[in-house]
Every structure is written in structure tokens, then in C-alpha cells.
mmCIF file of C-alpha atoms in Angstrom:
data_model
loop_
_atom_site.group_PDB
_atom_site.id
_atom_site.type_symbol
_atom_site.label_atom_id
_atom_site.label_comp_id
_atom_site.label_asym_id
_atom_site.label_seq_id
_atom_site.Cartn_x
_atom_site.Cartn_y
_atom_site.Cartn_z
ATOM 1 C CA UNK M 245 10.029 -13.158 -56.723
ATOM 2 C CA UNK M 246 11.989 -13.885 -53.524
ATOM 3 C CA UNK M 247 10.856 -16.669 -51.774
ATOM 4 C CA UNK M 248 7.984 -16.730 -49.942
ATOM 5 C CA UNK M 249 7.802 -16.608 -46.198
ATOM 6 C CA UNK M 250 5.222 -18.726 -43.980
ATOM 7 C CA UNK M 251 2.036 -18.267 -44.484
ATOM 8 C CA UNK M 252 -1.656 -20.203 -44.047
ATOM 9 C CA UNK M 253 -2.685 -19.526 -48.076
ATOM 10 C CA UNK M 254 -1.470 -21.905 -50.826
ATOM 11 C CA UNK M 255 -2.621 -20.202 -53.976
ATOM 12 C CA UNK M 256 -0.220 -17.531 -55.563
ATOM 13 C CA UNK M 257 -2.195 -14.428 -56.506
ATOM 14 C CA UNK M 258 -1.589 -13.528 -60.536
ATOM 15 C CA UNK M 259 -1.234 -9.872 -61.547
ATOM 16 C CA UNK M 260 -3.630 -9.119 -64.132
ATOM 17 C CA UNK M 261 -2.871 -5.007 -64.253
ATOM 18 C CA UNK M 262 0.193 -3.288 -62.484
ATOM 19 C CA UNK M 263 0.004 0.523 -64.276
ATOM 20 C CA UNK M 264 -0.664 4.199 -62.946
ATOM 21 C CA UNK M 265 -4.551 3.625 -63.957
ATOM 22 C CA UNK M 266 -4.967 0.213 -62.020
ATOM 23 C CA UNK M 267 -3.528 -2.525 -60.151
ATOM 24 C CA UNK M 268 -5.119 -5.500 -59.507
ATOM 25 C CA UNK M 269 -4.281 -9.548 -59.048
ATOM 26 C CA UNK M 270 -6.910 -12.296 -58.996
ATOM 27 C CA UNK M 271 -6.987 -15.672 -57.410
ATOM 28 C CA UNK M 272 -8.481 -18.682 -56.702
ATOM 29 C CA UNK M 273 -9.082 -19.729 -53.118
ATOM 30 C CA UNK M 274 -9.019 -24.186 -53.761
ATOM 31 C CA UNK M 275 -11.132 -25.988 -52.067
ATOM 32 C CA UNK M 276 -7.881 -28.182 -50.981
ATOM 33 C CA UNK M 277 -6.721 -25.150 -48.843
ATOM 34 C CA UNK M 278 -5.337 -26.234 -46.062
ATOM 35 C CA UNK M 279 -7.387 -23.767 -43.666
ATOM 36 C CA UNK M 280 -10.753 -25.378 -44.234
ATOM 37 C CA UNK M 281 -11.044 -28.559 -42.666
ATOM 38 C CA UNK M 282 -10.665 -26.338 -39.302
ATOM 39 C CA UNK M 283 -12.327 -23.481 -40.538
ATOM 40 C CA UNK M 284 -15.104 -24.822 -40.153
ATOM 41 C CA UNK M 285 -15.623 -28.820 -40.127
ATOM 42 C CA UNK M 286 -18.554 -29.374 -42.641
ATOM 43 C CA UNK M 287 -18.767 -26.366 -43.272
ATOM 44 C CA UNK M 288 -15.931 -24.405 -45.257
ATOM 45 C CA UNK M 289 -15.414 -20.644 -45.107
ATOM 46 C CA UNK M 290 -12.182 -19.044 -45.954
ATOM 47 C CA UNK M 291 -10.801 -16.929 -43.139
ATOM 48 C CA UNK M 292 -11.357 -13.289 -43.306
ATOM 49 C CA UNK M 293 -7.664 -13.127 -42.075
ATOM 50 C CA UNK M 294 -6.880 -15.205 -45.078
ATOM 51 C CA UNK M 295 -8.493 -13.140 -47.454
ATOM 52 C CA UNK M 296 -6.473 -10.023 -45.836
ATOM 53 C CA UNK M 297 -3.000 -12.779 -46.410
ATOM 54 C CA UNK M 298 -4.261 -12.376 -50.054
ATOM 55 C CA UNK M 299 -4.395 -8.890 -50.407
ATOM 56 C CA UNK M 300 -0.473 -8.770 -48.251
ATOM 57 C CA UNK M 301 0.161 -11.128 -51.015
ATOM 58 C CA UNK M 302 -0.901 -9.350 -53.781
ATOM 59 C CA UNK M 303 0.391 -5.879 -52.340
ATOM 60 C CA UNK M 304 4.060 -7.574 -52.437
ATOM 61 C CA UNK M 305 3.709 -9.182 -55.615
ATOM 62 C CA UNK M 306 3.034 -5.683 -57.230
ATOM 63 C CA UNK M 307 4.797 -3.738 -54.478
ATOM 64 C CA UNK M 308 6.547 -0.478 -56.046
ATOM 65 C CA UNK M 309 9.470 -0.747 -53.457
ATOM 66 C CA UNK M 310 11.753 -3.609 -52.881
ATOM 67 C CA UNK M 311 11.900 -4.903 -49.661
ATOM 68 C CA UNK M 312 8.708 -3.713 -48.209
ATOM 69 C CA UNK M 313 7.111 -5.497 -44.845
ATOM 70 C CA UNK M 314 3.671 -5.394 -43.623
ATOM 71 C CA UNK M 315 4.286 -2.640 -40.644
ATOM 72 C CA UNK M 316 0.101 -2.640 -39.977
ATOM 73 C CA UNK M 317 -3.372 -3.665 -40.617
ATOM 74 C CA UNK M 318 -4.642 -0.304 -40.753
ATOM 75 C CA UNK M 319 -7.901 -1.031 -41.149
ATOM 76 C CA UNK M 320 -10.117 -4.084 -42.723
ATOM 77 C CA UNK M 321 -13.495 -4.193 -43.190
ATOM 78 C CA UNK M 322 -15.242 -7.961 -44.046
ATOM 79 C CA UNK M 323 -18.536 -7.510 -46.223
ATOM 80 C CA UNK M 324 -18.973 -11.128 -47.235
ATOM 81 C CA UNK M 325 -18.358 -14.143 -46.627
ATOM 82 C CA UNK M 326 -15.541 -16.396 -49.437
ATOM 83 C CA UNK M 327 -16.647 -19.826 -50.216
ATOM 84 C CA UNK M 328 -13.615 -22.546 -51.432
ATOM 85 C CA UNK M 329 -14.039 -22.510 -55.016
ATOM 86 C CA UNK M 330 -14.446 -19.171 -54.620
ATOM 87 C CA UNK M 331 -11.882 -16.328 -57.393
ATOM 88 C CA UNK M 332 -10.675 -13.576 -55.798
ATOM 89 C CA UNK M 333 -10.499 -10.512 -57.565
ATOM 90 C CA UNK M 334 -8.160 -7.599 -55.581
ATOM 91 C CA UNK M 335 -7.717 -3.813 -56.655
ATOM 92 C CA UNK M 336 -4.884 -2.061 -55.107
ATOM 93 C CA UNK M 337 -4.430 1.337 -54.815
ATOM 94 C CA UNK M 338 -0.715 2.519 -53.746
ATOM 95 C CA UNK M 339 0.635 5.849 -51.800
ATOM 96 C CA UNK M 340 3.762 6.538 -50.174
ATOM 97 C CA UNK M 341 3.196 8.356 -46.975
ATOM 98 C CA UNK M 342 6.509 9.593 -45.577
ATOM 99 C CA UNK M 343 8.959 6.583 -44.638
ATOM 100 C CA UNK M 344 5.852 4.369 -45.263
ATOM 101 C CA UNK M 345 3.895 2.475 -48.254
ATOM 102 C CA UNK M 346 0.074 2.453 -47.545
ATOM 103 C CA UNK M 347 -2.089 0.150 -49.734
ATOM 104 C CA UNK M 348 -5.421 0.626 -50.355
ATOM 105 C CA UNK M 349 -7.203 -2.797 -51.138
ATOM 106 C CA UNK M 350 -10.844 -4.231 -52.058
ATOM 107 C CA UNK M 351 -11.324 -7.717 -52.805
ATOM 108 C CA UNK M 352 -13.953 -9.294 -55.040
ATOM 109 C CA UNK M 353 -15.904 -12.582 -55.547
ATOM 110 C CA UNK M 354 -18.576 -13.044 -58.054
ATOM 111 C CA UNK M 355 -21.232 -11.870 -55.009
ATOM 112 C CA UNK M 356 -19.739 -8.563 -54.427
ATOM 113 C CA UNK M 357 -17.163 -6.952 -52.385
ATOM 114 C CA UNK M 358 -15.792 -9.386 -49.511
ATOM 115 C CA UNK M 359 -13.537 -7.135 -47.831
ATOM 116 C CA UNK M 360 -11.965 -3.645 -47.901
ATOM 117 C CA UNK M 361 -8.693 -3.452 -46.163
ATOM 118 C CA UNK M 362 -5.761 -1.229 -45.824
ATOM 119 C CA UNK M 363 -2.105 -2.044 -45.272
ATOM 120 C CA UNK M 364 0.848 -0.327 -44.348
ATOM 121 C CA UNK M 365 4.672 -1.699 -45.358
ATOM 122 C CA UNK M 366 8.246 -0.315 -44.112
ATOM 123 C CA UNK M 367 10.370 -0.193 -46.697
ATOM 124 C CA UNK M 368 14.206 -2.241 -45.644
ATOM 125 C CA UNK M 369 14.527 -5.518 -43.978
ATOM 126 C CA UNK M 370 15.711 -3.164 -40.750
ATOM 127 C CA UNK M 371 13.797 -4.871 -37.321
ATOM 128 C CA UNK N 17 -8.144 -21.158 -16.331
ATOM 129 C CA UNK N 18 -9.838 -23.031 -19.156
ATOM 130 C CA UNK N 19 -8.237 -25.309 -21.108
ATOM 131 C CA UNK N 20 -8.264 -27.186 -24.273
ATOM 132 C CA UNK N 21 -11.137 -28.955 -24.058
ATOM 133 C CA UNK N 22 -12.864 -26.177 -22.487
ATOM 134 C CA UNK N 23 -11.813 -23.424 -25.371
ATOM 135 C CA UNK N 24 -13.669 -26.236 -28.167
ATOM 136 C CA UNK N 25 -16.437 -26.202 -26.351
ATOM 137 C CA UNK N 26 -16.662 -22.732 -26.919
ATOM 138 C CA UNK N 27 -15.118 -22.068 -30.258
ATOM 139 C CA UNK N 28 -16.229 -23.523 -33.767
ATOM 140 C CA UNK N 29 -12.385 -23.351 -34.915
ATOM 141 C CA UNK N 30 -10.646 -26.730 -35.151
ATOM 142 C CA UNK N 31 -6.860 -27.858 -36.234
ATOM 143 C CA UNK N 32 -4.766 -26.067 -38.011
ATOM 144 C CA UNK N 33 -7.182 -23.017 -37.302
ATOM 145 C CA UNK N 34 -7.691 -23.373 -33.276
ATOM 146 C CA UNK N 35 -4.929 -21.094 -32.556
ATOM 147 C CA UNK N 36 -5.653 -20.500 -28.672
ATOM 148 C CA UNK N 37 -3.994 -22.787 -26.282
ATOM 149 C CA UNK N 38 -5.179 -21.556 -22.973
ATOM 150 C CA UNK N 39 -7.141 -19.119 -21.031
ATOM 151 C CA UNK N 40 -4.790 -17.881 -17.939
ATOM 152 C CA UNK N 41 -7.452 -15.133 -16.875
ATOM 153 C CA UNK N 42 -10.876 -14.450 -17.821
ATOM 154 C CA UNK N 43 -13.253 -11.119 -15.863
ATOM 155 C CA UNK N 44 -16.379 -11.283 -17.803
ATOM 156 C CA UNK N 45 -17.401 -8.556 -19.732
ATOM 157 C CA UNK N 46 -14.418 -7.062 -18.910
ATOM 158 C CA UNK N 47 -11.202 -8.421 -19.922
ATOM 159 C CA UNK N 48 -9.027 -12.207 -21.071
ATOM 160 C CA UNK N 49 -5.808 -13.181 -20.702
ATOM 161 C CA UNK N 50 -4.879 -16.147 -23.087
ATOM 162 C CA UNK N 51 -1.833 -17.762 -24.452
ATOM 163 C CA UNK N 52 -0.775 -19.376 -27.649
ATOM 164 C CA UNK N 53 2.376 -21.653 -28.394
ATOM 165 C CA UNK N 54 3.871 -21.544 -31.279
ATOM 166 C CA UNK N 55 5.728 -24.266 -32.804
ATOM 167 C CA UNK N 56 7.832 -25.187 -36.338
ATOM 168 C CA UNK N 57 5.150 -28.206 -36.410
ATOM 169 C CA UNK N 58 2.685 -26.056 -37.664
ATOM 170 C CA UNK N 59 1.100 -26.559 -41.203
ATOM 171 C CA UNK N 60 2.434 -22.761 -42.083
ATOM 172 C CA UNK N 61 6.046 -24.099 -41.877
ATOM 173 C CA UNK N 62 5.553 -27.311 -44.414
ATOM 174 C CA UNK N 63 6.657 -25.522 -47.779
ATOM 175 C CA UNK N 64 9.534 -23.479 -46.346
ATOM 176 C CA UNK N 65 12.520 -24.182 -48.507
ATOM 177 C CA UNK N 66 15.530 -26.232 -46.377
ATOM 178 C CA UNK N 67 17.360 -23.261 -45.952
ATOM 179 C CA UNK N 68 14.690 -20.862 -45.108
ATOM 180 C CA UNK N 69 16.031 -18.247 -42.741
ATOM 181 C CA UNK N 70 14.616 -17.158 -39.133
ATOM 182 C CA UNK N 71 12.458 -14.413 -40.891
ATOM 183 C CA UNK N 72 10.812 -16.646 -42.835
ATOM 184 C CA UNK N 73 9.928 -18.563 -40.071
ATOM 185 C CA UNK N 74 8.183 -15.606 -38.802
ATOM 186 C CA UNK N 75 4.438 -16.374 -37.559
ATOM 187 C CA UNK N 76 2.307 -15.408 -40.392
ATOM 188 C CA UNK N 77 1.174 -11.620 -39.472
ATOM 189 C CA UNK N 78 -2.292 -12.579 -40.269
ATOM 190 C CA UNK N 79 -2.729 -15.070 -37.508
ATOM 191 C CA UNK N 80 -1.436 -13.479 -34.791
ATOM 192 C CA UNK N 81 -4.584 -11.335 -35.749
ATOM 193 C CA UNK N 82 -6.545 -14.424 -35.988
ATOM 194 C CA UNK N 83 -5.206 -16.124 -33.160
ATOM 195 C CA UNK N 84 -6.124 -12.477 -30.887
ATOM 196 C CA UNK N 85 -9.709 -12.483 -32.383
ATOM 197 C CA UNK N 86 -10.050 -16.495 -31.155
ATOM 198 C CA UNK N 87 -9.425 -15.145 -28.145
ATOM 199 C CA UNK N 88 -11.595 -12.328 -27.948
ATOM 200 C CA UNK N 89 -14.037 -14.593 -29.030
ATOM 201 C CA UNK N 90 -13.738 -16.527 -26.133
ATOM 202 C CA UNK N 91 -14.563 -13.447 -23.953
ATOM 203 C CA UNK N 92 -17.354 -12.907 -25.988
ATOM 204 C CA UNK N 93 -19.018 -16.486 -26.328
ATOM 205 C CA UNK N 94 -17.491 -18.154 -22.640
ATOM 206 C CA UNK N 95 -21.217 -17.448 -21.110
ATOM 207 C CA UNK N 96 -23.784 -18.947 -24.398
ATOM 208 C CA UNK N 97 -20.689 -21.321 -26.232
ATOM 209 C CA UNK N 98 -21.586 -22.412 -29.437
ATOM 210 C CA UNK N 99 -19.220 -24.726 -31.299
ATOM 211 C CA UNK N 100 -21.724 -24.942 -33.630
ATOM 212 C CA UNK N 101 -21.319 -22.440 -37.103
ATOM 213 C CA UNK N 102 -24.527 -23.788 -38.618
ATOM 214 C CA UNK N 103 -27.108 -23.059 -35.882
ATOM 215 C CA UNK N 104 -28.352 -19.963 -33.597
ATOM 216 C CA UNK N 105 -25.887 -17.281 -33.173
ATOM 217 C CA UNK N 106 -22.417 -17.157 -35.105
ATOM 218 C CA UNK N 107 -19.863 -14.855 -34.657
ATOM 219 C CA UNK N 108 -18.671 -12.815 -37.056
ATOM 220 C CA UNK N 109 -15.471 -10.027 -37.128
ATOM 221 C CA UNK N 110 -17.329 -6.732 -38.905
ATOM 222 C CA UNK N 111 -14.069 -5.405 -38.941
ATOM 223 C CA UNK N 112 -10.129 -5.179 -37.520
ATOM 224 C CA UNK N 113 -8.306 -1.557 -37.383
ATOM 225 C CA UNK N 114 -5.037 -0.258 -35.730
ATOM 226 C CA UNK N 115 -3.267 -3.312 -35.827
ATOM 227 C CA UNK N 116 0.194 -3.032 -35.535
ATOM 228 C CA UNK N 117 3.188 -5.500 -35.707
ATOM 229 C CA UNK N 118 6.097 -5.093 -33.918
ATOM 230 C CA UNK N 119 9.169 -8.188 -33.819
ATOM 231 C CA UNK N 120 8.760 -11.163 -35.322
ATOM 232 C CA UNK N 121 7.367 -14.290 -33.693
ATOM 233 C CA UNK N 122 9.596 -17.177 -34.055
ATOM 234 C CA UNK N 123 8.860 -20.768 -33.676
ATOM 235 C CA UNK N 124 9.553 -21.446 -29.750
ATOM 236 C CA UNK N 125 8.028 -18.440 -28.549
ATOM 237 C CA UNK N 126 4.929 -17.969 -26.532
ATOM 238 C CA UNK N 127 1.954 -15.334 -27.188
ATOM 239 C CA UNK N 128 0.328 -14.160 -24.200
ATOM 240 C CA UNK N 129 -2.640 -12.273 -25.680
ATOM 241 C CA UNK N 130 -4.363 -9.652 -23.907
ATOM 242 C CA UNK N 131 -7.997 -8.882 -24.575
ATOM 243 C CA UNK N 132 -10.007 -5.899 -23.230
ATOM 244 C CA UNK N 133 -13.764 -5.283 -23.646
ATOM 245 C CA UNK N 134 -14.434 -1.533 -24.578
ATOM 246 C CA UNK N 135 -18.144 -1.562 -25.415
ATOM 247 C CA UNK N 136 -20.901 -4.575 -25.436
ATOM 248 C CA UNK N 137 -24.205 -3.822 -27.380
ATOM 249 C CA UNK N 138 -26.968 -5.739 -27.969
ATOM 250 C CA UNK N 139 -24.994 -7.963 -30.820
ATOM 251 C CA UNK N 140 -22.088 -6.176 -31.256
ATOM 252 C CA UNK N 141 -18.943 -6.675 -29.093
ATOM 253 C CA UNK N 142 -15.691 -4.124 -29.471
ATOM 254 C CA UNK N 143 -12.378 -5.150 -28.057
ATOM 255 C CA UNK N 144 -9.061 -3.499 -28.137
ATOM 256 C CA UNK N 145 -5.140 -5.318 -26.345
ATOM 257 C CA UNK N 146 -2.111 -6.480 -27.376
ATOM 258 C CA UNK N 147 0.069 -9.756 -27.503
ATOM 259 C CA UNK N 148 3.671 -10.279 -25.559
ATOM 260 C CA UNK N 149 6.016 -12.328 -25.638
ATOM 261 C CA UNK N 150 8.358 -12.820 -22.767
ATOM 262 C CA UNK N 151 6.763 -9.701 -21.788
ATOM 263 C CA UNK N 152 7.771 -7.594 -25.283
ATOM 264 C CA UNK N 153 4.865 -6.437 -27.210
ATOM 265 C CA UNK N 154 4.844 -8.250 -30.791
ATOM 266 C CA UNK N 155 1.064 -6.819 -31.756
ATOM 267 C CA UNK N 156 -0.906 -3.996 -31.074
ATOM 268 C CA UNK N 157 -4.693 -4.106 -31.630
ATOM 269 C CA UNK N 158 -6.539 -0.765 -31.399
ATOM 270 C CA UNK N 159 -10.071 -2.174 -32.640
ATOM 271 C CA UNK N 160 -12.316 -4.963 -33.653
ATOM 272 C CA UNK N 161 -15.554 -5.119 -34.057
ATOM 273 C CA UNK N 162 -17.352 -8.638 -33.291
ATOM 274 C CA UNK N 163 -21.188 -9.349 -34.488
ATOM 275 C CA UNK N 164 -23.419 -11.978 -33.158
ATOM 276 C CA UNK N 165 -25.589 -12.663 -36.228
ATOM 277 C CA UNK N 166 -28.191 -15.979 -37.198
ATOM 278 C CA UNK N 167 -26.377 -18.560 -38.470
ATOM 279 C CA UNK N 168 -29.028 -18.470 -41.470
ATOM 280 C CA UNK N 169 -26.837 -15.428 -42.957
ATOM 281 C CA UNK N 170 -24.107 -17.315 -43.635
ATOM 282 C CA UNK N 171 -25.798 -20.614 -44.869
ATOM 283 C CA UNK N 172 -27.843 -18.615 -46.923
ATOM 284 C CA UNK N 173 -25.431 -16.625 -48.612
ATOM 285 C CA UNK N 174 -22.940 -20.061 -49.338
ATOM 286 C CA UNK N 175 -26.492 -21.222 -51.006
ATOM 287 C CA UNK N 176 -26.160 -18.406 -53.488
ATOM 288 C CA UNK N 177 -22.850 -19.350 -53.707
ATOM 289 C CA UNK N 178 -23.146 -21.577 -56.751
ATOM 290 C CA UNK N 179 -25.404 -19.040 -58.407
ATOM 291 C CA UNK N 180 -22.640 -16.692 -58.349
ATOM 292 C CA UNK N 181 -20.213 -18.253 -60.235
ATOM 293 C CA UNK N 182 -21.336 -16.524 -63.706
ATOM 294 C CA UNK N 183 -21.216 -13.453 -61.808
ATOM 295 C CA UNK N 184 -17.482 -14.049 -60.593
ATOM 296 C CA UNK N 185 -16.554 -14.316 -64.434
ATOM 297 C CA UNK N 186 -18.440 -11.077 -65.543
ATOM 298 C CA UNK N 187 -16.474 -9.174 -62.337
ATOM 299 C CA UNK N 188 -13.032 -10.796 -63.993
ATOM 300 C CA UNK N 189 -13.673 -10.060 -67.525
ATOM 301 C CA UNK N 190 -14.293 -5.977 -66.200
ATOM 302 C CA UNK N 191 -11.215 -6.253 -64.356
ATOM 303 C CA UNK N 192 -9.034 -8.002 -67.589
ATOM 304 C CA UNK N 193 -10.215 -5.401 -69.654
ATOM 305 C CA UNK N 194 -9.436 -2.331 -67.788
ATOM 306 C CA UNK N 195 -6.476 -4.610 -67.357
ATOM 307 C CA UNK N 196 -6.072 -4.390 -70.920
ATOM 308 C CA UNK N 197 -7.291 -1.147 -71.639
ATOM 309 C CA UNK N 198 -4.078 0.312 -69.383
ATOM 310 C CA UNK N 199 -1.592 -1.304 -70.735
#
């Protein structure tokens, strides 16, 4: 894996499936993240943002081009809240769409679905 | 202008997650002009390798998004502030579309975020801008959706929190073994 850029999560999502029938990566959000004691004091709630930095995570760490950078958020969706302690359980679904990767995304906790979100990568480092 | 001191008073969000600086220009109900500095001191940067290169010093995508929505939450709450996530109202993002990044932010560069109310109901705010710097567009944000809901909601559902936790291993054993069922 090339090294990772800057980013606000510290966990390092695991791939549990990366086939034609499913991909999906799981992680745990710690309760030593470094987001919570701002987000919010006494009272801890991971960042939907942060949840969406898991799913760009995951979408790179089972991305089916090299090279690919997130090009747009095209859409999120956040249905519940995550809770440090919290395992995060991510299905990807991926499609290439002319010059373009789109990733289709829901992630998991133990209550339900905590956010549906949809990403879009350009494939080359070109800027 | 507000400042600082004025955006806590107005915003739960505290250090490293109070990523609004300053409000330049705010027409209520209408539109917010705010900036954001960014700087290689933030907690992002800590685990960058020694020779990490400009790119990946690149603001995290995700909270140039985040630090936007602070800032649309400042339009929203400047008029009934509550710093307070545990009591009365709470904002909440329902959702974030269209959001496009263009160059990368670098440490040293300046975010001038520009906010603009399309449509206020009763609990439910809808903004749409963009963020410069040096007068360049970096990000693009066609929609988000804010919600003004009771507190209760969310200090209810981290109650059931604990509860879940059998649940969370049932979702991952489905998961593993489709997992293993496609391999």
C-alpha cells in the first residue's frame, strides 16, 4: 500500500471480501481517535465526514485502478449516528464511468446503516 | 466580523475539530463569508513520514467538507447559538451532494469559504457555495442538507449504543461469510 496521505482517522480499514460478488472492509473507530475530544467534549460522536474518510479509505484500499484520487463526494447520506467503540462495517460497490471510477458505499454499525455515500476517483496523479 | 470567541459561542466543535477561523461577512438568512487557515501544525500532519511529499500534505478532502459545513452552521445557528450538543436543538448534516474537489490545499494556504442559503424550512436548512483560495476555487458544494433536531435523538440513540454491540457482531459474521462464501 503506498503511503498514506493526511488524514483525521487513525484506524486502517481491513478488507474482509474484494471479488465480483462483494467488496467490503470493516473497522473499528477507537475511542483514542484523535477527533473526539473536539467532536464533542463529553460527549463523543465520530464525524460523519470521518465516517465518509473511511469509506475513501476503504475505496483505495480495494480500488481496481492504481492511482485513483477522490475527484467528488457525489452524494452522502448520514442515517445514524457512530459511537467510539463503535466497528464499521463498509460494502462497496465499483463502476467505471468513462474517464472516472464511481464507488458506491454503505457503512454499517451494529444499529443499522450509518451512512450511504458515493464517491468518484480520477484515475493518474495528473492535477 | 465574528471572531474566535464569537464562532464557540456558537458552535459545539472544539480543537482539532473547530475548523473555522473567522467570519468576514455574514447577511442572515441569506449568505456567509468565512475563512479558515491552514497550517502543517495541525494534528492531520503528525504521522506523515519525514519525507512525505507536497501531495501528501494535501488538506484532508473530508474536512474541507467539514470545515464548509462549520461554517454553514454558523449561518444557520448565529441567531439561537447553542454550544451545547446535549440540550435543546442540535444540528445535524442529513446529507452532502455535488461536492467537488478541485487543487490541493497545502499547508500555508487560506480557505475563504462561501456559504449561500437556498431554502430555510421549519427545521431544515439547505445551503449550496464554494471555497477559494487566493481567489481559485479548491471545492465546489452543490448541496447540504442541515436538520435542527432534539438533542434527546442523539443521547438516546448513544444509550442503545451498548445494547448494540451483539448486534455489530451478528452484522460482521453476515458480512465474513458472504466474505467467505465468494472467495
Amino acid at each position: 500500500m503506498p503511503v498514506r496521505a493526511a488524514g483525521p482517522v487513525q484506524g486502517t480499514p481491513k478488507v474482509l471480501a474484494n471479488g465480483p460478488d462483494l467488496v467490503a472492509v470493516e473497522v473499528t473507530v477507537e475511542p483514542g481517535e484523535q477527533v473526539f475530544p473536539g467532536h464533542y467534549p463529553g460527549f463523543p460522536i465520530f464525524p460523519g465526514v470521518c465516517v465518509v474518510e473511511y469509506v475513501h479509505l476503504g475505496a483505495l484500499a480495494t480500488a481496481p485502478a492504481p492511482g485513483l484520487r477522490l475527484e467528488a463526494i457525489e452524494s452522502t447520506r448520514f442515517l445514524s449516528p457512530v459511537f467510539p467503540g463503535d466497528r464499521l462495517v463498509v460494502e462497496l460497490d465499483w463502476q467505471r464511468k468513462g474517464g472516472s471510477w464511481r464507488c458506491k458505499a454503505t457503512a454499517g454499525t451494529g444499529r443499522g446503516r450509518a451512512a450511504a455515500v458515493r464517491l468518484r476517483f480520477a484515475e493518474g496523479s495528473a492535477r | 466580523m465574528i471572531t474566535i470567541s464569537g464562532i464557540k459561542r456558537i458552535l459545539p466543535h472544539r480543537y482539532p475539530m473547530l475548523l473555522v477561523d473567522r467570519v468576514d461577512e455574514l447577511v442572515p438568512g441569506e449568505r456567509l463569508t468565512a475563512r479558515k487557515a491552514v497550517t502543517a501544525n495541525e494534528p492531520w500532519y503528525r504521522e506523515l513520514s519525514a519525507g512525505a511529499t507536497d501531495e501528501q500534505h494535501a488538506y484532508p478532502p473530508v474536512l474541507l467538507v467539514e470545515s464548509w459545513c462549520q461554517a454553514a452552521g454558523v449561518l444557520a445557528a448565529w441567531d439561537t447559538p447553542n454550544p451545547d450538543v446535549l440540550a435543546g436543538q442540535v444540528m445535524l448534516f442529513g446529507s452532502i451532494s455535488e461536492v467537488v474537489f478541485h487543487r490541493p490545499v497545502l499547508p500555508g494556504d487560506v480557505l475563504e469559504h462561501r456559504i449561500r442559503l437556498v431554502r430555510a424550512l421549519s427545521d431544515t436548512v439547505i445551503f449550496e457555495g464554494e471555497a477559494l483560495v487566493d481567489g481559485e476555487p479548491v471545492l465546489e458544494v452543490g448541496r447540504v442538507v442541515m436538520a435542527m433536531r432534539p438533542a434527546t435523538e442523539l443521547t438516546e440513540a448513544a444509550a442503545g449504543h451498548v445494547v448494540a454491540d451483539q448486534a455489530v457482531a451478528a452484522a460482521r459474521a453476515v458480512v465474513t461469510d458472504r466474505a467467505v462464501a465468494t472467495n
